[in-house]
Coordinates of C-alpha atoms in Angstrom, one line a residue:
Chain A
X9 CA 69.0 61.1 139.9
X10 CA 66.7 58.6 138.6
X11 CA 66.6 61.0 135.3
X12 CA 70.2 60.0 134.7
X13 CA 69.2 57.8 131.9
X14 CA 67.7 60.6 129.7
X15 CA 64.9 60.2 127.4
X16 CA 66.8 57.6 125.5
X17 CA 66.2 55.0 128.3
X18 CA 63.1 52.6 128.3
X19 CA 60.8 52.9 131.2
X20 CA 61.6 49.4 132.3
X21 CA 65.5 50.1 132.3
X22 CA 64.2 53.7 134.4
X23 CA 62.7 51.0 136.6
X24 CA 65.5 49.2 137.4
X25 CA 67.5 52.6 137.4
X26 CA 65.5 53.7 140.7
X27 CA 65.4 50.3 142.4
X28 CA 69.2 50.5 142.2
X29 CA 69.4 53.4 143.0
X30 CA 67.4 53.1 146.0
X31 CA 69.8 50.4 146.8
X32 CA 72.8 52.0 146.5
X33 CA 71.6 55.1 148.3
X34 CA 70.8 53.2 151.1
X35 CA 74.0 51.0 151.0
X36 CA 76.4 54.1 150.6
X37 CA 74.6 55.7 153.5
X38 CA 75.4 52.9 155.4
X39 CA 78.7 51.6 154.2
X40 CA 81.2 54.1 153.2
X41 CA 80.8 57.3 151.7
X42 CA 79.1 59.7 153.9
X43 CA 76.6 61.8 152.3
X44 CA 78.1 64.8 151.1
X45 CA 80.0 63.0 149.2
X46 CA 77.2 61.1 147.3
X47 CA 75.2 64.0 146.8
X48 CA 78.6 65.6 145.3
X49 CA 78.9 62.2 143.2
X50 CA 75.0 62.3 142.0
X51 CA 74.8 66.0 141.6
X52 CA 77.7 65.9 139.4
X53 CA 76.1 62.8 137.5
X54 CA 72.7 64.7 136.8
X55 CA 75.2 67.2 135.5
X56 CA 76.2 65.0 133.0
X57 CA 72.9 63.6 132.4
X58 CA 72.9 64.1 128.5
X59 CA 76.1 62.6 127.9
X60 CA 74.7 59.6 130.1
X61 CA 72.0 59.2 127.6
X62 CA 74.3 59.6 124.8
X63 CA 76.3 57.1 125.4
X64 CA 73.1 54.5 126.5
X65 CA 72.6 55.1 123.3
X66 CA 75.3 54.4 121.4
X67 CA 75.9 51.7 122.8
X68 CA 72.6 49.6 121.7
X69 CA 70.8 47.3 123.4
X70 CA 72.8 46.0 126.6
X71 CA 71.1 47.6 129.6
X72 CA 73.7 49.8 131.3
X73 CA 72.1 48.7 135.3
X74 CA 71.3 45.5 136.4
X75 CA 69.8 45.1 139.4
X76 CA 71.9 41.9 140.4
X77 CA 75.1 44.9 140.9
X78 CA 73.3 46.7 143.7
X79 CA 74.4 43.7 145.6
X80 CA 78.0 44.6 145.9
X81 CA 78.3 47.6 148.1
X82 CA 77.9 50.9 147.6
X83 CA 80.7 51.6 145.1
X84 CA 79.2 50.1 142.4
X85 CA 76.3 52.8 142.3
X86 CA 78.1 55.2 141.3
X87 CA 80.8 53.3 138.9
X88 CA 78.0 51.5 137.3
X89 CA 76.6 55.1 136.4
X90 CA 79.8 56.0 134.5
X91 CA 79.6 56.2 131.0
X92 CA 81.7 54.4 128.6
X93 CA 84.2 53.1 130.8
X94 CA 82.6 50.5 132.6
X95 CA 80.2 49.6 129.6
X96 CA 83.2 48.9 127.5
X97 CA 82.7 45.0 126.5
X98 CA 86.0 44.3 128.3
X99 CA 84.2 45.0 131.3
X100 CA 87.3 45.7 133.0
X101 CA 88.6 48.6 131.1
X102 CA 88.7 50.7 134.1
X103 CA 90.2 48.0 136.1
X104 CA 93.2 48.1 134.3
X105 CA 96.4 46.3 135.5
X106 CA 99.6 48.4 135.5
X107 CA 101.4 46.4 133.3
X108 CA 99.1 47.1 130.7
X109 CA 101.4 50.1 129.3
X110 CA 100.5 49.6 125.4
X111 CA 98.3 52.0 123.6
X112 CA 94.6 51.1 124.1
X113 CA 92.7 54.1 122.8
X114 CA 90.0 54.0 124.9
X115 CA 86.3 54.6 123.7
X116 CA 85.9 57.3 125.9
X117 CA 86.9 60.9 125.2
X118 CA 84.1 62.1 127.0
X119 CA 85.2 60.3 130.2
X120 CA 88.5 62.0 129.4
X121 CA 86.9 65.5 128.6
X122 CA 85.2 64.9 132.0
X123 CA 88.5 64.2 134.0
X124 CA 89.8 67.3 132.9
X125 CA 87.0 69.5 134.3
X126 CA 85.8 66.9 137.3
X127 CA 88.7 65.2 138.3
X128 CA 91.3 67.7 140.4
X129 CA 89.2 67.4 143.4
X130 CA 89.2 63.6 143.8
X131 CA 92.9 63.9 143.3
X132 CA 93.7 66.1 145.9
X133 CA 92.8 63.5 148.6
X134 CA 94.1 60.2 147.3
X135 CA 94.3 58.5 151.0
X136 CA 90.4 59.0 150.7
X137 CA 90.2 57.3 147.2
X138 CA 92.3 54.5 147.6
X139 CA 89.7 53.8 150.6
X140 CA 87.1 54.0 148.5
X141 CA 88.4 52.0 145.9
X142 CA 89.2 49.4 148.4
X143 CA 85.8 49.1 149.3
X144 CA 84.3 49.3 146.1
X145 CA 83.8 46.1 144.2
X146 CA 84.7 44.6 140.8
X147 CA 82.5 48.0 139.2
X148 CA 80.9 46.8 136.6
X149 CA 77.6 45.3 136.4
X150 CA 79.1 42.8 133.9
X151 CA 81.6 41.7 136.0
X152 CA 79.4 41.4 139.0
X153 CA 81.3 37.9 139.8
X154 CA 83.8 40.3 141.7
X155 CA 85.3 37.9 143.9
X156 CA 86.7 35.3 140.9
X157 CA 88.0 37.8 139.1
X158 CA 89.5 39.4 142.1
X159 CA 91.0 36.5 143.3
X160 CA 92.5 36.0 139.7
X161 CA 94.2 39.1 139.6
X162 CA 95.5 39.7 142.8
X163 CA 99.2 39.5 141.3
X164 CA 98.7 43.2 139.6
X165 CA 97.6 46.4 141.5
X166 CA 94.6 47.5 140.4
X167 CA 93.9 50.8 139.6
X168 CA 90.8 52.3 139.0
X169 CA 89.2 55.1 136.9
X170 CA 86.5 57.1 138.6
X171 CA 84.0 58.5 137.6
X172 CA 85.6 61.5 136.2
X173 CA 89.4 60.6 135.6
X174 CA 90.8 59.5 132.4
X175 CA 91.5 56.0 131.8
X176 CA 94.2 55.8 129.0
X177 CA 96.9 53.7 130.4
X178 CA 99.7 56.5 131.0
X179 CA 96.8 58.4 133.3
X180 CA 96.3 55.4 135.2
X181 CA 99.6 54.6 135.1
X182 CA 100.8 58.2 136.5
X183 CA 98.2 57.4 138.9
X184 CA 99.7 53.9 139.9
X185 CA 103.0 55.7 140.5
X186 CA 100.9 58.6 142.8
X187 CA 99.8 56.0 145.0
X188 CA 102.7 54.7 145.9
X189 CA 104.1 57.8 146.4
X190 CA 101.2 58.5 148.9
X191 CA 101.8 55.1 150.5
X192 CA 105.4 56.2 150.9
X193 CA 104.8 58.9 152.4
X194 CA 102.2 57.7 154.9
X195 CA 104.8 55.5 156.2
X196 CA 107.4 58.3 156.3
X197 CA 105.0 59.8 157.8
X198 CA 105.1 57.2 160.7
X199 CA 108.6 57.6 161.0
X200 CA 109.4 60.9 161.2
X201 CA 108.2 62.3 164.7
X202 CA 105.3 65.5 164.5
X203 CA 105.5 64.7 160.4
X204 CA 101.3 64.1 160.7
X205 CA 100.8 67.6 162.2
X206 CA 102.2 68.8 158.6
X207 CA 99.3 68.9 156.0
X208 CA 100.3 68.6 152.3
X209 CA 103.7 67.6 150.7
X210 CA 105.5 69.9 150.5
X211 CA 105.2 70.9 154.2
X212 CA 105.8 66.6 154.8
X213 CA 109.4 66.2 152.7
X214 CA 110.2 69.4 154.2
X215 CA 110.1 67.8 157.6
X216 CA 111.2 64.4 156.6
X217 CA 114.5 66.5 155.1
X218 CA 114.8 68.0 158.5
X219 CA 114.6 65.0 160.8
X220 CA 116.9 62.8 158.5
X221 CA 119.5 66.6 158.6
X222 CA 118.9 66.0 162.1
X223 CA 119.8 62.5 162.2
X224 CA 123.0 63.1 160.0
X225 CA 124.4 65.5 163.4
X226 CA 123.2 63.8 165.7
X227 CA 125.6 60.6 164.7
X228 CA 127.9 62.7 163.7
X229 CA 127.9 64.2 167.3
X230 CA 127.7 61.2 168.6
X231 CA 130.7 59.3 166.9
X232 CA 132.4 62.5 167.9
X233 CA 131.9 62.5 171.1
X234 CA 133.1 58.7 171.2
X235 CA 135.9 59.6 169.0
X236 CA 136.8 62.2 171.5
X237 CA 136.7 59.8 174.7
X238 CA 138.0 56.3 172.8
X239 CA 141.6 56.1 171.7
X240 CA 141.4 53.7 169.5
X241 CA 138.1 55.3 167.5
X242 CA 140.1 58.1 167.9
X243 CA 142.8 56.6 166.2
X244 CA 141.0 55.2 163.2
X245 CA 139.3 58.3 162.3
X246 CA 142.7 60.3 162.5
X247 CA 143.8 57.7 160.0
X248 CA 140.5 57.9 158.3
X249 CA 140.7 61.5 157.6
X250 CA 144.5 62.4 157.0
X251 CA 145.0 59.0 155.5
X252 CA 145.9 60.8 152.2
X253 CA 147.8 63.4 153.9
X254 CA 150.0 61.1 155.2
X255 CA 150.3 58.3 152.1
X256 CA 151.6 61.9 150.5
X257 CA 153.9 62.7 153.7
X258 CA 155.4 59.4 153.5
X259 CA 156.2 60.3 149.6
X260 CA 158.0 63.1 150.4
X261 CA 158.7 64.5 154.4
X262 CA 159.2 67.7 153.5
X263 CA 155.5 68.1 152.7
X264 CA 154.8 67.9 156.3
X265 CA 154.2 71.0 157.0
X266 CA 152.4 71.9 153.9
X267 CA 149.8 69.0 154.3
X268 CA 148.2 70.8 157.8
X269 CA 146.9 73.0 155.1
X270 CA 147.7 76.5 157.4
X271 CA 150.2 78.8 157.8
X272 CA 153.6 77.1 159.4
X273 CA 153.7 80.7 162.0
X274 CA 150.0 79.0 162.8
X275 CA 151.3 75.5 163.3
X276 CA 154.3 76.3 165.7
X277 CA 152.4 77.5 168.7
X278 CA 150.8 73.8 168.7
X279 CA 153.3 72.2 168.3
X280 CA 155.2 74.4 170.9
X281 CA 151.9 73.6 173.4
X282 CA 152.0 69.9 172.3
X283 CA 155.4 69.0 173.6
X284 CA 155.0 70.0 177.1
X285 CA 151.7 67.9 177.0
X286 CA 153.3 64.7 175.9
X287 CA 156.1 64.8 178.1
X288 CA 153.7 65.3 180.9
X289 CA 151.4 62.5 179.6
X290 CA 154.2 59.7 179.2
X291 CA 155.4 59.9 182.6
X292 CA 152.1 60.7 184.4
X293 CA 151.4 56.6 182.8
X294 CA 147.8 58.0 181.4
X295 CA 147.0 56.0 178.4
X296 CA 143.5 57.4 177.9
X297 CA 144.4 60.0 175.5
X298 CA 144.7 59.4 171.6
X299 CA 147.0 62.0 170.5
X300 CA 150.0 60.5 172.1
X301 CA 149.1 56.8 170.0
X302 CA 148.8 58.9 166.9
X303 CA 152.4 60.2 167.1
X304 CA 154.0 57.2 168.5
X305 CA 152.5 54.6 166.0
X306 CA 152.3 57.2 162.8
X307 CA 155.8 58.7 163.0
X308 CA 159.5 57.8 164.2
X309 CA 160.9 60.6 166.1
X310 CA 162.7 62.1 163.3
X311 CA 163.7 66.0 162.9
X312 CA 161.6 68.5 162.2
X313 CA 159.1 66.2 160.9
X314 CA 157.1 64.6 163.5
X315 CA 156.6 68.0 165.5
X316 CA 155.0 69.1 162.8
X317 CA 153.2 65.9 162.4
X318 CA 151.7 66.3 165.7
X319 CA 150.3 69.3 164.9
X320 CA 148.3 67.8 161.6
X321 CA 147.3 65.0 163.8
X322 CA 146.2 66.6 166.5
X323 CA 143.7 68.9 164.4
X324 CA 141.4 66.1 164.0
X325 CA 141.1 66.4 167.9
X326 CA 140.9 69.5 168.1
X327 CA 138.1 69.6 165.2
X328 CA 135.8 67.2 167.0
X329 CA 135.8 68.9 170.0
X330 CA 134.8 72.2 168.3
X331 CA 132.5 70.7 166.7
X332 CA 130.8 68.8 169.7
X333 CA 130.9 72.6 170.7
X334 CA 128.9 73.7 168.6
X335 CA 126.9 71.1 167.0
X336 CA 124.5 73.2 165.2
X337 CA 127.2 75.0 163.5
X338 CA 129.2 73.9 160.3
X339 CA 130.2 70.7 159.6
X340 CA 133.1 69.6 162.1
X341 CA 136.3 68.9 160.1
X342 CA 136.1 71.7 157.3
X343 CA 136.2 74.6 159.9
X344 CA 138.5 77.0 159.3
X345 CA 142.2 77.0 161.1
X346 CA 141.8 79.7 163.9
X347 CA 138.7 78.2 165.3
X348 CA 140.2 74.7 164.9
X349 CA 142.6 76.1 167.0
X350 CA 140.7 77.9 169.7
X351 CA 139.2 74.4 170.1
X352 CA 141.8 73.3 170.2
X353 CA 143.4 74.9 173.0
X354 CA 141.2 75.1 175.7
X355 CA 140.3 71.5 176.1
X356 CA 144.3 71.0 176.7
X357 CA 144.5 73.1 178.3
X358 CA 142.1 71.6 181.3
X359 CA 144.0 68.3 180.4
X360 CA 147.3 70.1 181.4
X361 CA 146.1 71.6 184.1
X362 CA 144.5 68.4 185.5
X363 CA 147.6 66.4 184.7
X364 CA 149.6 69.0 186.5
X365 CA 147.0 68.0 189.8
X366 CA 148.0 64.7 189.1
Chain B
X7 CA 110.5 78.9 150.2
X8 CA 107.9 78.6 152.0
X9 CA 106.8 81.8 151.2
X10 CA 106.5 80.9 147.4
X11 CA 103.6 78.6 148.5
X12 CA 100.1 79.5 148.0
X13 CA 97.9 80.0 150.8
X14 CA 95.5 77.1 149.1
X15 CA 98.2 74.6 149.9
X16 CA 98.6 73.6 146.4
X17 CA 102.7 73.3 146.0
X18 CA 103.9 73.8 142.8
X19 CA 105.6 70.7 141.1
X20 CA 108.8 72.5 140.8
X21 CA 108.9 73.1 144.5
X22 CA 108.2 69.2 144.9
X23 CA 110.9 68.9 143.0
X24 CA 113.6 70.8 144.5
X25 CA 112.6 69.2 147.8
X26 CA 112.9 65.7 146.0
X27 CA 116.5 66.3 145.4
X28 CA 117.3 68.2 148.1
X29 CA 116.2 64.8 150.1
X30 CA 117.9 63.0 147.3
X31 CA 121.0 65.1 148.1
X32 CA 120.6 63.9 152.0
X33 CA 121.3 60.3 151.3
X34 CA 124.4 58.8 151.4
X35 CA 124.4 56.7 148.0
X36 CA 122.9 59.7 146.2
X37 CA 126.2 60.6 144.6
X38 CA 127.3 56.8 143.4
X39 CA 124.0 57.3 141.4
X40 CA 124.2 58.2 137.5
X41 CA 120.8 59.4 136.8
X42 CA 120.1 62.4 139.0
X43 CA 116.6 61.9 138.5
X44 CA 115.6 58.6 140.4
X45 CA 112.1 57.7 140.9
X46 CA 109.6 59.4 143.8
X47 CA 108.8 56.1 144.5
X48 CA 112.7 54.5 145.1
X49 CA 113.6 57.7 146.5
X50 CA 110.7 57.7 149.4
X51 CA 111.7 53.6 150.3
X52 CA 115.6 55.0 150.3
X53 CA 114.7 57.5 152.6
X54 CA 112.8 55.1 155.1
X55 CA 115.6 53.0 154.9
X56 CA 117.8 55.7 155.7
X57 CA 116.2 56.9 158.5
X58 CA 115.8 53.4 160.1
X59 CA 119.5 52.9 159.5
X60 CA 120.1 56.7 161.2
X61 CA 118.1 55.8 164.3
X62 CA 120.0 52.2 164.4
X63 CA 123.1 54.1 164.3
X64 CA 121.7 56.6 166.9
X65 CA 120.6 54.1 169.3
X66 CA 124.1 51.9 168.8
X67 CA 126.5 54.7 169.2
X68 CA 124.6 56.4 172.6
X69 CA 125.3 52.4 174.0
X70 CA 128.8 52.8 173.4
X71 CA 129.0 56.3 174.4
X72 CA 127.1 55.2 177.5
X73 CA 129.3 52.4 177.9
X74 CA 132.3 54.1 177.3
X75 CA 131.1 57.1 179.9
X76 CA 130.3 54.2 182.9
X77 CA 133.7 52.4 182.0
X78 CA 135.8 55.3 182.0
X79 CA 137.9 56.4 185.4
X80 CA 136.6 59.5 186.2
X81 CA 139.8 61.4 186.9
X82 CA 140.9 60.6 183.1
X83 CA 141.7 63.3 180.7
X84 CA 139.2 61.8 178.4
X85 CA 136.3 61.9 181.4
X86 CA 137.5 65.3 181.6
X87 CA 136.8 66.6 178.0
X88 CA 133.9 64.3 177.4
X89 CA 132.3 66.1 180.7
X90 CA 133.1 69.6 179.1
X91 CA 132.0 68.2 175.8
X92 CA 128.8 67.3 177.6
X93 CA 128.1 70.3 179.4
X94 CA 128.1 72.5 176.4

């Protein structure tokens, strides 16, 4: 490691290099990174050992390591080490803000060349990163003031280059956006129950698309099963649903029977069972039930129309209590006619009976 | 679909994709959207929103079906077909 300057580099600069390195071993054995990890990081720097000394040389006299930045923590050891980036004379070139979109070609293609073959790994775990960029400070050793200049940007997100990973603005900018995506889905993650046993994304938005599914029908169930039991809700979402139906009724009565959308030689045995179950209902005094609201308030007693009537209005009914049936099954109100009216029947049919008791 | 995955765990991006929208497709103010093709990022915070709202609505409509259940005479017709509702 303490080759990583190359040839190029003066023995008093290889000095400093293995005080602060020294340093920053010990501080990132300590602090944050466990040691894998830095041996990763340093083997992968000795790697690129000749393009460190490349660019120590290019870039003239100004001494790549100071001493005075092994008193951050241990992030700086390793940013320090990288290349161009951080020796740009901006000194914050790989601290850039997100709102810096415009093209600034950056000095660095090597730092580029490297992301393409160093930087997939670090990308795979960027909960991990963002940790370690938290922890790490202002990088470079020119900006070793980190604290002023932190407190003077903290209106932008930061992103960060590392070592490895290109820092033109739309990379860093595509990273920005991954972040957030990350920290969106850590929060989803929160939200959706057993969503943290799921590794990876994929696996995570398929669960998040199943709990919110789930969510959908279990309201829906629910408002059904209140529509079922409340008259009134009842009545609304009769009006809710055949509203249009009805606005086209009203234009012309003799659509009535067309607007239940079934056969007629389907629609008569309802109506045929609904009579007997209203004139049991209005004498037995029982209020409870919405079907008999529907037809009272919706239509006049007029011929031919309002039997039929009943029938359209009572499939809403008869559609919610299917589908309460079976909630896991298709959507409630698009069912097709005969099981509408299978549903139909049978909870009626325990009505009848029980107003019969009565 | 899941079969389509690779046993590395590294998803393809068009897989990510089709999940995207088929979440997109979940929320309710998907359709009143022009673009199809929303951000991640707006997508994600719609979907946390959405699922708070969903467990809101949850929570608000079990009251009232609880309310509903203790108010209710039990001899009603409605008791009656809730109770078979609830049984199933």
């Amino acid at each position: 490691m303490a080759q990583c300057g190359g040839g190029d580099v003066s023995r008093h600069r290889k000095g400093h290099l293995e005080t602060v390195e020294s340093l920053c071993q010990g501080l990132l054995d300590d602090v944050m990174l466990d040691d894998d990890k830095c041996r990763a990081m340093f083997g992968y720097l000795q790697e690129w050992q000749d393009l460190g000394s490349m660019c120590y040389g290019s870039l003239g006299g100004e001494p790549p390591l100071v001493p005075e930045a092994s008193n951050g923590s241990g992030g700086g050891c390793f940013r320090k080490r990288r290349p161009e980036a951080c020796l740009d004379a901006k000194g914050e070139s790989n601290s850039v803000c997100k709102r810096q979109r415009g093209k600034q070609q950056q000095p660095c293609d090597r730092d580029q060349m490297a992301a393409v073959g160093k930087g997939r790994p670090e990308r795979g775990r960027p909960g991990a990163r963002k940790k370690a960029e938290v922890a790490s400070p202002k990088g470079s050793p020119a900006t070793s003031a980190s604290t002023v200049t932190a407190a003077q940007k903290t209106d932008y997100i930061h992103v960060r280059a590392r070592r490895g990973q290109a820092t033109d603005s739309h990379s860093l900018a595509e990273r920005v956006r991954r972040e957030r995506i990350s920290e969106r889905m850590r929060y989803l993650q929160e939200l959706v129950p057993g969503c943290n046993k799921v590794t990876g994304k994929a696996g995570m938005l398929d669960e998040i698309i199943n709990y919110v599914q789930s969510l959908q029908k279990q309201v829906e169930f629910l408002s059904m099963k209140i529509a079922a039991s409340n008259p009134v809700v009842n009545f609304n979402i009769v009006e809710d649903l055949f509203g249009r139906q009805r606005s086209q009724a009203a234009c012309n009565p003799a659509a009535l029977p067309a607007m239940t959308t079934m056969p007629i030689g389907q629609v008569e045995p309802s109506c045929l069972q609904m009579s007997p179950l209203q004139q049991m209902q209005t004498p037995a005094g029982s209020s409870g039930f919405g079907l008999e609201m529907v037809v009272s308030n919706q239509y006049s007693p007029a011929a031919g129309g309002p039997m039929s009537a009943a029938a359209a209005m009572s499939v809403p009914v008869g559609a919610s209590v299917e589908s309460c049936l079976n909630v896991n099954g298709a959507a409630g109100w698009d069912i097709g006619s005969h099981s509408l009216f299978s549903g139909f029947d049978a909870p009626f049919q325990s009505v009848q009976s029980e107003l019969l008791i009565l | 679909m899941s079969s389509r995955r690779s046993s590395r765990g590294s998803i393809s991006e068009e897989e990510i994709n089709e999940l995207i929208s088929k979440l997109q497709s979940l929320l309710p103010n998907s359709r009143r959207r022009g673009s199809s093709q929303a951000s991640t990022t707006k997508l994600l915070k719609e979907t946390c929103n959405y699922i708070k709202s969903l467990h809101r609505e949850v929570d608000d409509l079990s009251d009232r079906l609880s309310d509903l259940m203790a108010t209710m005479d039990h001899n009603s017709p409605g008791a009656e077909i809730i109770r078979s509702i609830l049984r199933s």
